[in-house]
Amino acid sequence: MVKKIKTPYYLIDEKKILKNLKKIEYIRNFSGAKSVLALKCFSTWSVFDLMSKYMDGTTSSSLYEAKLGYERFGKETHAFSVAYSAEDIQILKKISDKIIFNSVLQLKTFYREVKHIGVGLRINPGVSYSHFDLADPARKYSRLGVASIKDVMSVLDKLNGVMFHYNCENDDFEAFSVMLEKIVSKYEKILRKINWVSLGGGVRFTEDGYPLDKFCKKLKSFSDQYDVQVYLEPGEAVITKSCELFTTVLDIVKNVKDIAIVDSSIEAHMLDLLIYRVYAKINLDMNIGGGYKYIIAGRSCLAGDVFGEYRFKNRLKVGSTICFTDAAGYTMVKKNWFNGIKMPSIVVKRLNGKLEIVKQFLYDDFVCGLS
Ligand SMILES: Cc1ncc(COP(=O)(O)O)c(C=O)c1O
């Protein structure tokens, strides 16, 4: 059935998303924490109807993301931007339920315009969990959030809430918990004065084996102690393991090693992996784990356009399907027209098992992206 669809394409499986959404619902029921989808990670709105049944709204990194959340997801629209323009604020003040500023200067500049909605400030707590310096929100000289408590205190009377985003791909509950304790002791005075706290994203609480009950207990005791509504801003945790990128081998070349070139590109279609220099994960059901070793490479001109090196049970040939897993987060939102390579279509496998091609990209889309 899937074979009839022309590669390359992303296949999003709603049943797999549902598994993650059920955990989000569980967290809400047992801790009171609300979850808003981080659109920066995943903005493919064809599955928002399903997501919005289990989540409380969206959070954003720009005006356009906020608009998308407001128009296509509904429920609560949280706005955040590293720096708003005056024009952004004119629209955001009409569509946002909460607007979170990244600096005291921006908050003071726009406060009068937005004080009728929930005003928040991002705080840089100085602690973080990240495997990558590039993604570490508390890295040296980080511009993400207000680092000085004195500065936060100077606008405390204007704040309804605060946001701490201090995790990236954190699957270690103890580390999450210890850092939350540190935040609590550092910002106790502030926490007593506000109504809501967003703990950001970056926690892998939908992974199998994550101690969900401990997580809920921690969130609930934090929320009870300070009488605050807790928000989580999951991106990756919502869609993890729910999508695959299907490609076809176009050519096989040899330079010491065998190299299979597919009709896709890591640079154009899974850019995040290239930025962080990690290999794509490959579908384990498909011919994997034998004695034939291939580098799987993209068809762009970039020398390092390499998805990874893998072992296969059978020889690959022109026409073989290569399927990369975990292809939802930070992929479709970052795809680009580098080299004019055809963008993967987006296909959704609905809960009832039906396949729907929700987006196909044409030459005209490439042309219209520039002028
Ligand atoms: C402020 C904020 N919230 C939420 C997220 C989502 O993180 P993740 O997709 O790792 O859950 C990010 C990611 O960078 C972020 O910067």
CSV table of C-alpha atoms and ligand atoms in Angstrom, one decimal:
chain,number,residue,atom,x,y,z
A,1,MET,CA,0.0,0.0,0.0
A,2,VAL,CA,2.7,2.5,1.1
A,3,LYS,CA,4.8,1.3,-1.9
A,4,LYS,CA,2.6,3.1,-4.4
A,5,ILE,CA,3.4,6.5,-3.0
A,6,LYS,CA,6.4,8.1,-4.7
A,7,THR,CA,9.5,8.5,-2.5
A,8,PRO,CA,10.7,10.6,-0.9
A,9,TYR,CA,8.0,10.9,1.7
A,10,TYR,CA,7.5,11.4,5.4
A,11,LEU,CA,5.0,9.0,6.9
A,12,ILE,CA,3.4,10.1,10.1
A,13,ASP,CA,1.5,7.4,12.0
A,14,GLU,CA,-1.3,8.8,14.2
A,15,LYS,CA,-1.5,5.6,16.2
A,16,LYS,CA,2.1,6.1,17.3
A,17,ILE,CA,1.5,9.8,18.1
A,18,LEU,CA,-1.5,8.6,20.2
A,19,LYS,CA,0.7,6.5,22.3
A,20,ASN,CA,2.7,9.6,23.3
A,21,LEU,CA,-0.5,11.7,23.7
A,22,LYS,CA,-1.9,9.2,26.1
A,23,LYS,CA,1.1,9.8,28.4
A,24,ILE,CA,0.6,13.5,28.1
A,25,GLU,CA,-3.0,13.0,29.2
A,26,TYR,CA,-1.8,10.9,32.1
A,27,ILE,CA,0.6,13.6,33.2
A,28,ARG,CA,-2.2,16.2,33.1
A,29,ASN,CA,-4.5,13.9,35.1
A,30,PHE,CA,-2.0,12.9,37.8
A,31,SER,CA,0.0,16.1,38.2
A,32,GLY,CA,-2.2,18.9,36.9
A,33,ALA,CA,0.5,20.0,34.5
A,34,LYS,CA,-0.8,21.3,31.1
A,35,SER,CA,1.1,20.6,27.9
A,36,VAL,CA,1.4,22.9,25.0
A,37,LEU,CA,3.0,21.7,21.8
A,38,ALA,CA,6.3,23.4,20.8
A,39,LEU,CA,5.7,24.2,17.2
A,40,LYS,CA,9.4,24.8,16.6
A,41,CYS,CA,9.8,21.0,16.7
A,42,PHE,CA,6.7,20.0,14.8
A,43,SER,CA,4.2,22.2,12.8
A,44,THR,CA,2.6,19.7,10.5
A,45,TRP,CA,-1.0,20.8,11.1
A,46,SER,CA,-2.7,17.9,9.4
A,47,VAL,CA,-2.5,16.0,12.7
A,48,PHE,CA,-3.4,18.9,15.0
A,49,ASP,CA,-7.0,17.6,15.3
A,50,LEU,CA,-5.8,14.5,17.0
A,51,MET,CA,-3.2,16.4,19.2
A,52,SER,CA,-5.6,19.0,20.4
A,53,LYS,CA,-7.8,16.4,22.0
A,54,TYR,CA,-5.0,15.6,24.4
A,55,MET,CA,-3.0,18.8,24.7
A,56,ASP,CA,-3.8,22.3,26.0
A,57,GLY,CA,-2.6,24.4,23.1
A,58,THR,CA,0.7,25.5,21.5
A,59,THR,CA,3.7,27.5,22.2
A,60,SER,CA,5.7,29.3,19.6
A,61,SER,CA,9.0,31.0,18.7
A,62,SER,CA,7.7,33.6,16.3
A,63,LEU,CA,4.7,35.4,15.1
A,64,TYR,CA,4.0,33.0,12.3
A,65,GLU,CA,4.2,29.9,14.6
A,66,ALA,CA,1.9,31.7,17.1
A,67,LYS,CA,-0.6,32.4,14.2
A,68,LEU,CA,-0.4,28.8,13.1
A,69,GLY,CA,-1.2,27.6,16.6
A,70,TYR,CA,-4.0,30.0,17.0
A,71,GLU,CA,-5.6,29.2,13.7
A,72,ARG,CA,-5.0,25.5,13.3
A,73,PHE,CA,-4.6,24.1,16.8
A,74,GLY,CA,-6.7,26.4,19.0
A,75,LYS,CA,-7.0,26.1,22.8
A,76,GLU,CA,-4.3,28.2,24.5
A,77,THR,CA,-1.9,30.1,22.4
A,78,HIS,CA,1.4,30.9,24.1
A,79,ALA,CA,3.7,33.3,22.4
A,80,PHE,CA,7.5,33.5,22.9
A,81,SER,CA,10.2,35.1,20.8
A,82,VAL,CA,13.8,35.7,21.5
A,83,ALA,CA,13.0,39.3,20.3
A,84,TYR,CA,9.6,40.7,19.2
A,85,SER,CA,9.2,43.5,16.8
A,86,ALA,CA,6.6,46.2,17.4
A,87,GLU,CA,4.6,44.7,14.4
A,88,ASP,CA,4.7,41.3,16.0
A,89,ILE,CA,3.1,42.6,19.2
A,90,GLN,CA,0.2,44.3,17.3
A,91,ILE,CA,-1.0,40.8,16.2
A,92,LEU,CA,0.2,38.8,19.1
A,93,LYS,CA,-1.7,40.9,21.6
A,94,LYS,CA,-4.9,39.9,19.8
A,95,ILE,CA,-4.3,36.1,19.5
A,96,SER,CA,-2.2,35.1,22.4
A,97,ASP,CA,-3.3,33.9,25.8
A,98,LYS,CA,0.1,34.3,27.2
A,99,ILE,CA,3.0,36.3,26.0
A,100,ILE,CA,6.5,35.5,27.3
A,101,PHE,CA,9.3,38.0,27.0
A,102,ASN,CA,13.0,37.1,26.7
A,103,SER,CA,14.3,40.3,28.3
A,104,VAL,CA,13.4,43.0,30.7
A,105,LEU,CA,13.8,45.6,28.1
A,106,GLN,CA,11.3,44.0,25.7
A,107,LEU,CA,8.9,43.4,28.6
A,108,LYS,CA,9.0,47.1,29.6
A,109,THR,CA,8.8,48.3,26.0
A,110,PHE,CA,5.6,46.4,25.2
A,111,TYR,CA,4.0,45.9,28.6
A,112,ARG,CA,1.3,48.6,28.2
A,113,GLU,CA,0.1,46.9,25.0
A,114,VAL,CA,-0.1,43.4,26.4
A,115,LYS,CA,-0.9,43.8,30.1
A,116,HIS,CA,-4.5,42.6,29.4
A,117,ILE,CA,-3.1,39.1,28.7
A,118,GLY,CA,-0.9,36.8,30.8
A,119,VAL,CA,2.6,38.3,30.8
A,120,GLY,CA,5.5,36.1,31.4
A,121,LEU,CA,9.3,36.3,31.4
A,122,ARG,CA,11.8,33.7,30.4
A,123,ILE,CA,14.4,33.2,33.1
A,124,ASN,CA,17.8,31.6,32.5
A,125,PRO,CA,18.3,29.6,35.7
A,126,GLY,CA,22.0,29.0,35.0
A,127,VAL,CA,21.5,25.2,35.1
A,128,SER,CA,20.7,23.0,32.2
A,129,TYR,CA,20.9,19.5,30.8
A,130,SER,CA,22.1,19.1,27.2
A,131,HIS,CA,24.4,16.8,25.3
A,132,PHE,CA,25.2,19.6,22.9
A,133,ASP,CA,26.7,23.0,23.6
A,134,LEU,CA,24.8,24.3,20.6
A,135,ALA,CA,21.5,23.5,22.2
A,136,ASP,CA,22.4,24.3,25.8
A,137,PRO,CA,20.1,27.2,26.9
A,138,ALA,CA,22.4,28.0,29.8
A,139,ARG,CA,25.6,28.0,27.8
A,140,LYS,CA,28.2,30.7,28.4
A,141,TYR,CA,26.9,34.1,27.4
A,142,SER,CA,23.5,32.6,26.6
A,143,ARG,CA,20.9,35.2,25.4
A,144,LEU,CA,18.0,32.9,26.3
A,145,GLY,CA,16.2,34.3,29.3
A,146,VAL,CA,17.1,36.8,32.0
A,147,ALA,CA,20.1,35.6,34.0
A,148,SER,CA,20.0,38.2,36.9
A,149,ILE,CA,17.6,37.7,39.7
A,150,LYS,CA,17.8,41.4,40.4
A,151,ASP,CA,16.5,42.1,36.9
A,152,VAL,CA,13.6,39.7,37.3
A,153,MET,CA,12.7,41.2,40.7
A,154,SER,CA,12.6,44.7,39.1
A,155,VAL,CA,9.6,43.7,37.0
A,156,LEU,CA,8.0,41.1,39.3
A,157,ASP,CA,4.9,43.2,39.8
A,158,LYS,CA,4.2,43.0,36.0
A,159,LEU,CA,4.5,39.2,35.8
A,160,ASN,CA,1.8,36.5,35.8
A,161,GLY,CA,4.2,33.8,35.1
A,162,VAL,CA,7.7,32.7,34.2
A,163,MET,CA,9.3,30.2,31.8
A,164,PHE,CA,12.4,28.1,32.5
A,165,HIS,CA,13.5,26.0,29.5
A,166,TYR,CA,16.6,24.2,30.8
A,167,ASN,CA,16.4,20.7,29.3
A,168,CYS,CA,17.4,19.2,25.9
A,169,GLU,CA,16.8,15.5,25.2
A,170,ASN,CA,16.8,14.8,29.0
A,171,ASP,CA,15.8,11.2,29.8
A,172,ASP,CA,17.3,11.3,33.3
A,173,PHE,CA,14.5,12.0,35.7
A,174,GLU,CA,16.9,12.4,38.7
A,175,ALA,CA,18.8,15.1,36.8
A,176,PHE,CA,15.5,16.9,36.0
A,177,SER,CA,14.4,16.6,39.6
A,178,VAL,CA,17.7,17.9,41.1
A,179,MET,CA,17.7,20.9,38.7
A,180,LEU,CA,14.2,21.7,39.6
A,181,GLU,CA,15.1,21.8,43.3
A,182,LYS,CA,18.0,24.2,42.5
A,183,ILE,CA,15.5,26.4,40.6
A,184,VAL,CA,13.1,26.3,43.4
A,185,SER,CA,15.6,27.3,46.0
A,186,LYS,CA,17.0,30.1,43.8
A,187,TYR,CA,13.7,31.6,42.7
A,188,GLU,CA,11.5,30.8,45.7
A,189,LYS,CA,10.5,34.5,46.3
A,190,ILE,CA,9.5,34.9,42.6
A,191,LEU,CA,7.6,31.6,42.5
A,192,ARG,CA,5.4,32.7,45.5
A,193,LYS,CA,4.2,35.8,43.5
A,194,ILE,CA,3.2,34.3,40.2
A,195,ASN,CA,0.3,32.2,38.8
A,196,TRP,CA,2.0,29.9,36.3
A,197,VAL,CA,5.3,28.4,35.6
A,198,SER,CA,6.4,26.9,32.3
A,199,LEU,CA,9.1,24.3,32.6
A,200,GLY,CA,9.8,24.3,28.9
A,201,GLY,CA,10.5,21.3,26.8
A,202,GLY,CA,13.4,18.9,26.3
A,203,VAL,CA,12.2,16.1,28.7
A,204,ARG,CA,11.9,12.7,27.2
A,205,PHE,CA,9.0,11.6,29.3
A,206,THR,CA,7.3,9.6,26.6
A,207,GLU,CA,10.2,7.2,26.3
A,208,ASP,CA,9.5,3.6,27.3
A,209,GLY,CA,10.7,3.2,30.9
A,210,TYR,CA,10.6,6.8,31.9
A,211,PRO,CA,9.4,7.0,35.5
A,212,LEU,CA,6.1,8.8,34.7
A,213,ASP,CA,4.7,8.5,38.2
A,214,LYS,CA,7.7,10.0,39.8
A,215,PHE,CA,7.6,12.8,37.2
A,216,CYS,CA,3.9,13.5,38.0
A,217,LYS,CA,4.6,13.5,41.7
A,218,LYS,CA,7.4,16.0,41.3
A,219,LEU,CA,5.4,18.3,39.2
A,220,LYS,CA,2.4,18.1,41.5
A,221,SER,CA,4.3,18.9,44.6
A,222,PHE,CA,6.0,21.8,42.9
A,223,SER,CA,2.7,23.1,41.7
A,224,ASP,CA,1.0,22.6,45.1
A,225,GLN,CA,3.9,24.2,47.1
A,226,TYR,CA,3.8,27.4,45.1
A,227,ASP,CA,0.2,27.4,44.0
A,228,VAL,CA,1.1,27.7,40.4
A,229,GLN,CA,-0.3,26.2,37.2
A,230,VAL,CA,2.6,24.2,35.7
A,231,TYR,CA,3.0,24.0,31.9
A,232,LEU,CA,5.2,21.7,29.9
A,233,GLU,CA,6.3,22.6,26.3
A,234,PRO,CA,7.0,19.3,24.8
A,235,GLY,CA,8.0,19.1,21.1
A,236,GLU,CA,10.1,15.9,20.5
A,237,ALA,CA,8.3,14.0,23.3
A,238,VAL,CA,4.9,14.4,21.5
A,239,ILE,CA,6.0,13.0,18.1
A,240,THR,CA,9.0,10.8,19.0
A,241,LYS,CA,9.0,7.5,17.1
A,242,SER,CA,5.9,8.4,15.1
A,243,CYS,CA,7.3,9.2,11.7
A,244,GLU,CA,9.5,7.6,9.0
A,245,LEU,CA,11.2,9.1,6.0
A,246,PHE,CA,11.0,6.7,3.0
A,247,THR,CA,13.6,7.0,0.3
A,248,THR,CA,14.7,5.0,-2.7
A,249,VAL,CA,18.3,4.1,-3.7
A,250,LEU,CA,19.1,5.8,-7.0
A,251,ASP,CA,22.7,4.7,-7.4
A,252,ILE,CA,25.5,2.7,-5.8
A,253,VAL,CA,29.0,3.8,-6.1
A,254,LYS,CA,32.3,2.7,-4.5
A,255,ASN,CA,35.2,4.6,-3.0
A,256,VAL,CA,36.8,2.0,-0.8
A,257,LYS,CA,33.4,1.5,0.8
A,258,ASP,CA,30.0,0.9,-0.9
A,259,ILE,CA,27.9,4.0,-1.0
A,260,ALA,CA,24.2,4.0,-1.8
A,261,ILE,CA,22.7,7.3,-2.9
A,262,VAL,CA,19.1,7.9,-2.1
A,263,ASP,CA,16.5,10.3,-3.6
A,264,SER,CA,16.7,12.5,-0.5
A,265,SER,CA,19.3,14.5,1.4
A,266,ILE,CA,20.2,14.8,5.1
A,267,GLU,CA,21.1,18.5,4.4
A,268,ALA,CA,17.6,19.2,3.0
A,269,HIS,CA,15.3,16.7,4.7
A,270,MET,CA,16.8,15.8,8.1
A,271,LEU,CA,19.0,18.9,8.7
A,272,ASP,CA,19.0,18.7,12.5
A,273,LEU,CA,20.9,15.5,12.4
A,274,LEU,CA,23.6,17.0,10.3
A,275,ILE,CA,23.9,20.1,12.5
A,276,TYR,CA,24.4,17.9,15.6
A,277,ARG,CA,26.5,15.4,13.7
A,278,VAL,CA,24.5,12.3,14.5
A,279,TYR,CA,23.5,9.5,12.2
A,280,ALA,CA,19.9,9.0,11.1
A,281,LYS,CA,18.2,6.0,12.7
A,282,ILE,CA,17.2,3.3,10.2
A,283,ASN,CA,14.2,1.0,10.3
A,284,LEU,CA,15.3,-2.2,12.0
A,285,ASP,CA,12.7,-4.4,10.2
A,286,MET,CA,14.1,-3.6,6.8
A,287,ASN,CA,16.9,-5.8,5.8
A,288,ILE,CA,19.1,-4.6,8.6
A,289,GLY,CA,22.0,-6.2,10.6
A,290,GLY,CA,23.7,-8.5,8.1
A,291,GLY,CA,27.1,-8.7,6.4
A,292,TYR,CA,26.6,-6.0,3.7
A,293,LYS,CA,27.8,-2.6,4.8
A,294,TYR,CA,26.8,0.6,3.1
A,295,ILE,CA,27.2,4.3,3.6
A,296,ILE,CA,23.8,5.8,2.9
A,297,ALA,CA,24.2,9.2,1.3
A,298,GLY,CA,22.0,12.0,0.0
A,299,ARG,CA,21.9,13.2,-3.5
A,300,SER,CA,23.0,16.8,-2.8
A,301,CYS,CA,26.4,18.2,-3.8
A,302,LEU,CA,27.5,18.5,-0.2
A,303,ALA,CA,30.4,16.1,0.4
A,304,GLY,CA,29.2,15.3,3.9
A,305,ASP,CA,25.5,14.6,2.9
A,306,VAL,CA,25.6,11.3,4.7
A,307,PHE,CA,22.8,9.7,6.6
A,308,GLY,CA,25.0,7.1,8.2
A,309,GLU,CA,26.7,3.7,7.7
A,310,TYR,CA,24.7,0.6,8.3
A,311,ARG,CA,24.8,-3.2,7.9
A,312,PHE,CA,22.2,-4.9,5.7
A,313,LYS,CA,21.2,-8.6,5.4
A,314,ASN,CA,21.0,-8.4,1.6
A,315,ARG,CA,22.8,-6.4,-1.0
A,316,LEU,CA,21.2,-3.1,-1.8
A,317,LYS,CA,20.4,-2.4,-5.4
A,318,VAL,CA,19.0,0.5,-7.4
A,319,GLY,CA,15.3,0.7,-6.3
A,320,SER,CA,15.8,-0.6,-2.8
A,321,THR,CA,13.8,1.3,-0.1
A,322,ILE,CA,15.7,2.9,2.7
A,323,CYS,CA,13.5,4.0,5.6
A,324,PHE,CA,14.8,6.4,8.3
A,325,THR,CA,12.9,6.4,11.6
A,326,ASP,CA,12.1,9.1,14.1
A,327,ALA,CA,11.7,11.6,11.3
A,328,ALA,CA,9.1,14.0,12.7
A,329,GLY,CA,11.0,16.3,15.1
A,330,TYR,CA,12.9,19.2,13.7
A,331,THR,CA,12.8,17.7,10.2
A,332,MET,CA,9.7,18.9,8.3
A,333,VAL,CA,10.1,22.4,10.0
A,334,LYS,CA,13.6,22.6,8.7
A,335,LYS,CA,13.3,21.1,5.3
A,336,ASN,CA,14.7,23.3,2.5
A,337,TRP,CA,15.2,23.5,-1.2
A,338,PHE,CA,19.0,23.1,-1.2
A,339,ASN,CA,20.1,21.9,-4.7
A,340,GLY,CA,16.4,22.1,-5.8
A,341,ILE,CA,16.0,18.5,-4.5
A,342,LYS,CA,12.4,17.4,-4.5
A,343,MET,CA,10.9,17.8,-1.0
A,344,PRO,CA,9.4,14.7,0.5
A,345,SER,CA,5.6,14.5,0.4
A,346,ILE,CA,3.9,14.3,3.7
A,347,VAL,CA,1.7,11.2,4.3
A,348,VAL,CA,-0.4,10.6,7.3
A,349,LYS,CA,-1.6,7.1,8.4
A,350,ARG,CA,-4.8,7.9,10.2
A,351,LEU,CA,-6.0,6.1,13.3
A,352,ASN,CA,-8.3,4.0,11.1
A,353,GLY,CA,-5.3,2.8,9.1
A,354,LYS,CA,-6.1,4.9,6.0
A,355,LEU,CA,-3.2,6.6,4.2
A,356,GLU,CA,-3.6,10.2,3.2
A,357,ILE,CA,-1.2,12.2,1.2
A,358,VAL,CA,-1.6,15.6,2.9
A,359,LYS,CA,1.1,17.5,1.0
A,360,GLN,CA,3.1,17.1,-2.2
A,361,PHE,CA,5.7,19.6,-3.3
A,362,LEU,CA,6.1,20.6,-6.9
A,363,TYR,CA,8.6,22.5,-9.0
A,364,ASP,CA,6.4,25.6,-8.6
A,365,ASP,CA,6.9,25.5,-4.8
A,366,PHE,CA,10.7,25.7,-5.4
A,367,VAL,CA,10.3,28.6,-7.8
A,368,CYS,CA,7.8,30.5,-5.6
A,369,GLY,CA,10.2,30.3,-2.6
A,370,LEU,CA,12.4,32.8,-4.4
A,371,SER,CA,12.0,35.4,-7.0
B,1,LIG,C1,11.5,27.4,24.9
B,1,LIG,C2,11.4,26.0,24.4
B,1,LIG,N1,10.3,25.3,24.7
B,1,LIG,C3,10.2,24.0,24.2
B,1,LIG,C4,11.1,23.5,23.4
B,1,LIG,C5,10.9,22.1,22.8
B,1,LIG,O1,11.9,21.2,23.2
B,1,LIG,P1,11.8,19.6,22.8
B,1,LIG,O2,11.4,19.5,21.4
B,1,LIG,O3,13.2,19.1,23.0
B,1,LIG,O4,10.8,19.0,23.7
B,1,LIG,C6,12.3,24.2,23.0
B,1,LIG,C7,13.3,23.6,22.2
B,1,LIG,O5,14.3,24.1,21.9
B,1,LIG,C8,12.4,25.5,23.6
B,1,LIG,O6,13.5,26.2,23.2
